[in-house]
Short mmCIF file of C-alpha atoms in Angstrom, two decimals:
data_model
loop_
_atom_site.label_atom_id
_atom_site.label_comp_id
_atom_site.label_asym_id
_atom_site.label_seq_id
_atom_site.Cartn_x
_atom_site.Cartn_y
_atom_site.Cartn_z
CA MET A 272 -0.19 -0.44 -0.27
CA ALA A 273 2.69 2.13 0.73
CA ALA A 274 4.06 2.12 -3.51
CA GLY A 275 3.06 5.27 -5.16
CA LEU A 276 3.06 7.03 -1.58
CA PRO A 277 5.27 9.41 0.24
CA LEU A 278 5.74 6.99 2.61
CA ARG A 279 8.81 5.38 3.77
CA ILE A 280 9.51 2.46 6.25
CA VAL A 281 12.26 1.99 8.56
CA PRO A 282 12.04 -1.56 9.15
CA PHE A 283 12.75 -3.66 12.30
CA SER A 284 15.42 -6.60 12.38
CA ILE A 285 14.76 -10.52 13.23
CA HIS A 286 17.28 -12.33 14.40
CA HIS A 287 18.08 -16.41 14.52
CA ALA A 288 20.15 -18.90 14.74
CA GLY A 289 23.18 -16.41 13.80
CA ARG A 290 21.27 -14.62 10.99
CA ALA A 291 19.70 -11.51 10.81
CA TYR A 292 16.30 -10.46 8.81
CA THR A 293 15.10 -7.16 7.42
CA ASP A 294 11.24 -7.53 8.60
CA GLY A 295 8.83 -7.24 5.21
CA VAL A 296 12.15 -7.57 3.33
CA ASP A 297 13.60 -10.77 3.16
CA LEU A 298 11.29 -12.63 5.89
CA SER A 299 8.07 -13.93 4.75
CA PRO A 300 5.32 -14.05 8.14
CA ALA A 301 4.98 -18.13 6.35
CA GLU A 302 8.77 -18.55 7.01
CA PHE A 303 9.22 -16.61 10.18
CA TYR A 304 6.49 -18.53 11.89
CA ALA A 305 8.28 -21.63 10.69
CA LEU A 306 11.56 -20.45 11.92
CA GLN A 307 9.34 -19.69 15.32
CA ALA A 308 7.93 -23.03 14.98
CA GLY A 309 11.36 -24.92 14.82
CA PRO A 310 14.03 -26.02 17.21
CA PRO A 311 15.62 -23.67 19.69
CA PRO A 312 16.59 -20.54 19.91
CA LEU A 313 12.90 -18.67 19.57
CA PRO A 314 13.89 -15.90 17.19
CA THR A 315 14.16 -12.45 18.49
CA THR A 316 13.89 -8.79 17.12
CA SER A 317 15.72 -5.35 17.61
CA ALA A 318 14.57 -2.01 16.54
CA PRO A 319 15.82 0.42 13.30
CA GLN A 320 19.08 1.87 14.57
CA PRO A 321 19.40 5.63 14.42
CA GLY A 322 21.36 5.36 10.27
CA GLY A 323 17.76 3.03 9.42
CA PHE A 324 15.71 6.49 9.90
CA LEU A 325 18.24 9.30 8.85
CA ASP A 326 18.40 7.38 5.27
CA ALA A 327 14.79 7.71 5.09
CA PHE A 328 14.92 11.88 6.02
CA ARG A 329 18.13 12.09 3.65
CA ALA A 330 15.73 10.39 0.62
CA ALA A 331 12.49 12.54 1.75
CA HIS A 332 14.52 15.44 1.78
CA GLU A 333 15.08 14.75 -2.31
CA SER A 334 11.34 16.12 -2.77
CA ALA A 335 10.18 17.43 0.56
CA ASP A 336 11.29 20.04 3.42
CA HIS A 337 9.14 18.27 6.04
CA VAL A 338 9.22 15.19 6.95
CA VAL A 339 6.89 12.84 9.22
CA CYS A 340 7.72 10.55 11.32
CA VAL A 341 5.51 8.41 13.28
CA THR A 342 6.90 5.58 15.28
CA VAL A 343 5.85 2.60 17.38
CA SER A 344 4.95 3.42 21.49
CA ALA A 345 8.02 4.73 22.59
CA SER A 346 7.23 2.80 25.25
CA LEU A 347 6.75 -0.49 23.37
CA SER A 348 9.87 -0.20 21.69
CA SER A 349 13.35 2.05 21.52
CA ALA A 350 12.64 2.90 17.91
CA HIS A 351 11.33 6.13 18.82
CA ASP A 352 14.32 6.75 20.77
CA ALA A 353 16.60 5.67 17.30
CA ALA A 354 14.33 8.19 15.50
CA ARG A 355 14.35 10.89 17.65
CA ALA A 356 18.49 10.45 17.59
CA ALA A 357 18.26 10.75 14.03
CA VAL A 358 16.56 14.15 14.09
CA ASN A 359 19.00 15.36 15.92
CA GLN A 360 21.47 14.48 13.29
CA ALA A 361 19.17 15.28 10.66
CA HIS A 362 18.88 19.19 12.19
CA ASP A 363 23.04 19.37 11.42
CA GLU A 364 23.41 17.31 8.49
CA LEU A 365 20.35 18.63 6.48
CA PRO A 366 20.18 21.87 7.25
CA GLY A 367 16.33 22.57 5.27
CA LEU A 368 14.76 19.83 6.37
CA THR A 369 12.03 19.78 9.50
CA VAL A 370 11.47 16.68 10.90
CA HIS A 371 7.85 16.44 13.20
CA LEU A 372 8.35 12.90 15.14
CA ILE A 373 5.17 12.26 16.67
CA ASP A 374 4.72 9.09 19.35
CA THR A 375 2.10 7.06 18.02
CA ARG A 376 1.30 5.46 21.44
CA THR A 377 0.27 2.47 19.42
CA ALA A 378 1.59 -0.63 16.94
CA GLY A 379 1.37 -2.67 14.02
CA ALA A 380 -1.93 -1.96 11.62
CA ALA A 381 -2.79 0.98 14.40
CA VAL A 382 0.42 2.65 13.61
CA GLY A 383 -0.06 1.62 10.07
CA LEU A 384 -3.94 3.55 9.88
CA VAL A 385 -1.92 6.80 11.23
CA ALA A 386 0.74 6.56 8.70
CA LEU A 387 -1.57 5.66 5.45
CA GLU A 388 -3.79 8.93 6.31
CA ALA A 389 -0.49 10.94 6.51
CA ALA A 390 0.61 9.71 3.51
CA ARG A 391 -2.74 10.10 1.45
CA LEU A 392 -3.02 13.70 2.61
CA ALA A 393 0.70 14.58 1.31
CA ALA A 394 0.10 13.07 -2.12
CA ALA A 395 -3.27 15.22 -2.49
CA GLY A 396 -0.95 18.06 -1.40
CA ALA A 397 -1.91 19.27 2.05
CA SER A 398 0.66 21.03 4.19
CA ALA A 399 2.70 19.75 6.54
CA ASP A 400 0.63 21.89 8.92
CA ARG A 401 -2.74 20.20 7.80
CA VAL A 402 -1.13 16.19 7.64
CA LEU A 403 0.16 16.90 11.36
CA ALA A 404 -3.12 18.35 12.42
CA ALA A 405 -4.84 14.68 10.80
CA VAL A 406 -2.15 12.55 12.76
CA GLU A 407 -2.92 13.95 16.28
CA ARG A 408 -6.51 13.20 15.24
CA ARG A 409 -5.77 9.99 14.41
CA VAL A 410 -3.36 9.06 17.21
CA ALA A 411 -5.93 10.62 19.80
CA ASP A 412 -8.69 8.43 18.22
CA VAL A 413 -7.40 4.87 16.95
CA CYS A 414 -8.13 1.96 18.87
CA PHE A 415 -6.14 -1.34 18.25
CA PHE A 416 -8.14 -4.58 19.74
CA GLY A 417 -6.99 -7.83 19.68
CA TYR A 418 -7.01 -12.10 20.63
CA LEU A 419 -4.39 -14.54 21.43
CA GLU A 420 -4.58 -17.97 20.52
CA THR A 421 -2.31 -18.68 23.33
CA LEU A 422 -0.19 -17.47 26.03
CA HIS A 423 3.03 -19.94 25.22
CA TYR A 424 5.26 -17.59 23.45
CA LEU A 425 4.42 -14.55 25.38
CA TRP A 426 5.50 -17.31 28.50
CA LYS A 427 8.64 -18.26 27.04
CA GLY A 428 9.45 -14.44 26.09
CA GLY A 429 9.29 -14.23 29.63
CA ARG A 430 6.24 -11.66 29.50
CA ILE A 431 3.38 -13.30 31.69
CA PRO A 432 4.17 -16.16 34.87
CA ARG A 433 4.17 -19.71 34.42
CA ALA A 434 1.24 -19.74 36.86
CA ALA A 435 -0.96 -17.48 33.88
CA LEU A 436 0.23 -20.00 31.28
CA TRP A 437 -1.12 -22.67 33.22
CA MET A 438 -4.27 -20.89 34.05
CA GLY A 439 -4.87 -19.76 30.64
CA ASN A 440 -4.50 -23.24 29.50
CA LEU A 441 -6.48 -24.68 31.87
CA LEU A 442 -9.44 -22.61 31.19
CA ARG A 443 -8.96 -22.81 27.38
CA VAL A 444 -9.70 -18.42 26.91
CA LYS A 445 -8.82 -16.31 24.55
CA PRO A 446 -7.09 -13.62 26.25
CA LEU A 447 -8.77 -10.13 24.82
CA LEU A 448 -5.85 -7.17 24.39
CA GLU A 449 -6.01 -4.01 24.22
CA LEU A 450 -3.47 -1.49 23.00
CA SER A 451 -3.61 2.08 24.51
CA ALA A 452 -1.63 5.12 25.13
CA GLY A 453 1.02 3.20 24.59
CA ARG A 454 0.10 0.55 26.89
CA ILE A 455 -0.94 -3.18 26.32
CA GLY A 456 -3.77 -4.51 28.64
CA MET A 457 -5.79 -7.85 29.19
CA ILE A 458 -9.85 -6.60 29.42
CA GLY A 459 -11.28 -9.95 28.85
CA ARG A 460 -10.88 -13.89 28.50
CA PRO A 461 -13.58 -15.25 26.62
CA ARG A 462 -13.75 -18.89 25.79
CA SER A 463 -14.11 -18.87 22.14
CA ARG A 464 -13.23 -17.19 19.27
CA ALA A 465 -16.54 -16.39 18.34
CA ARG A 466 -17.25 -14.64 22.02
CA ALA A 467 -13.63 -12.81 20.64
CA ILE A 468 -14.81 -11.77 17.86
CA ASP A 469 -18.61 -10.53 19.06
CA ARG A 470 -16.50 -8.40 22.09
CA MET A 471 -14.30 -7.14 20.15
CA THR A 472 -16.95 -5.57 17.11
CA ALA A 473 -18.97 -4.31 20.47
CA LEU A 474 -15.47 -2.67 22.05
CA VAL A 475 -15.15 -0.91 17.99
CA ARG A 476 -18.73 0.52 18.01
CA GLN A 477 -19.21 2.17 21.39
CA ARG A 478 -15.38 3.53 20.50
CA LEU A 479 -16.89 4.73 17.29
CA ASN A 480 -19.83 6.04 18.64
CA GLY A 481 -22.03 5.93 15.34
CA ALA A 482 -19.28 7.06 13.15
CA PRO A 483 -18.28 5.94 9.90
CA CYS A 484 -14.91 4.14 10.33
CA ARG A 485 -11.62 2.93 8.15
CA LEU A 486 -10.63 -0.83 9.60
CA ALA A 487 -7.63 -2.91 9.25
CA VAL A 488 -7.85 -6.57 10.70
CA VAL A 489 -4.70 -8.06 10.70
CA HIS A 490 -3.44 -11.86 11.77
CA GLY A 491 -0.55 -14.10 12.76
CA ALA A 492 -0.70 -17.06 10.92
CA ALA A 493 -4.68 -17.33 11.35
CA PRO A 494 -6.50 -16.61 7.68
CA GLU A 495 -9.31 -18.03 8.46
CA GLN A 496 -9.57 -16.54 11.66
CA GLY A 497 -8.97 -12.88 10.33
CA GLU A 498 -11.26 -13.49 7.66
CA LEU A 499 -14.10 -14.36 10.08
CA LEU A 500 -13.02 -11.63 12.42
CA ALA A 501 -13.46 -9.02 9.05
CA GLU A 502 -16.37 -10.66 7.78
CA HIS A 503 -17.70 -9.90 10.91
CA LEU A 504 -16.88 -6.49 11.27
CA GLU A 505 -17.89 -5.14 7.52
CA ARG A 506 -21.15 -6.58 8.39
CA GLU A 507 -21.74 -5.03 11.55
CA LEU A 508 -19.82 -1.86 11.12
CA ARG A 509 -20.19 -0.91 7.50
CA PRO A 510 -16.75 0.74 7.04
CA VAL A 511 -15.86 2.78 4.60
CA GLU A 512 -12.43 1.04 4.09
CA LEU A 513 -11.36 -2.38 5.18
CA ILE A 514 -8.00 -3.38 4.78
CA ARG A 515 -6.84 -6.49 4.94
CA GLY A 516 -3.36 -7.97 6.19
CA GLU A 517 -0.67 -10.38 8.42
CA PHE A 518 0.71 -9.42 11.38
CA THR A 519 4.78 -8.56 10.63
CA PRO A 520 7.22 -11.04 12.09
CA VAL A 521 8.17 -8.55 14.22
CA ILE A 522 5.27 -8.72 16.42
CA GLY A 523 4.75 -12.42 15.82
CA ALA A 524 8.00 -13.14 17.55
CA HIS A 525 6.24 -12.02 20.60
CA THR A 526 2.98 -13.57 20.42
CA GLY A 527 3.63 -16.28 18.15
CA PRO A 528 0.73 -17.52 15.73
CA GLY A 529 -3.03 -17.55 16.35
CA LEU A 530 -3.24 -13.62 17.45
CA VAL A 531 -5.89 -12.19 15.37
CA ALA A 532 -6.69 -8.22 15.69
CA CYS A 533 -8.38 -4.88 14.28
CA ALA A 534 -7.48 -1.32 14.42
CA ALA A 535 -10.33 1.33 13.50
CA HIS A 536 -10.78 4.99 13.80
CA PRO A 537 -13.89 7.04 12.83
CA VAL A 538 -13.77 8.89 9.30
CA GLU A 539 -14.79 12.57 9.19
CA GLY A 540 -17.94 13.21 6.79
#
């Protein structure tokens, strides 16, 4: 979707068995989940370095005097700090360029929706001030919900205690998560995918408060479940645009396969 838009993606890296992969470039989701399901060690991830952001700023400066740089939540990743370092370098190296750095306080498809709206506005000739105002609106009103098929990978990564894994497996719950204000929290424990989808739809509807919306539905190696969620949301909410896709392996490294989620924001009439 970035093709043809004034939008550059600074990728994360994935590391496995002594090899480094560039997310979205030389490792597909299918290849990643095959690595994750294989013998130890589990794949790990790392954020972009300042040089990656600086390269993107240089490329953008060939055709623009302003850059709006939107990052994953600073509380979830060091990418924002790397971008800030690159902004400081750009101030000295690219004196004709102004970089506006925005912490979206979200991740995944929610960041994608913010970036996509900004890029579309810029492509249509909007001023930097107008693009910034749109980004600030989206950061304030975008929502992001998802459910997990298993807690195993969160446990393996040290993000939950073994007791939580045991209880989750015993009760066979589908942990329902919300990413809000830069934090991930569990907001429900439905016992089935159908209940998880119903609950997510109700939450999105509540957030939108009747406004038309743009939606993105993403999955981690769970295409059938992702399509079920997309069909349910489309039927219930009638979005002006519905984007379907897969979770980047960088997120899958922490959650494992089976994560299904949606991001949404209202669309002004």
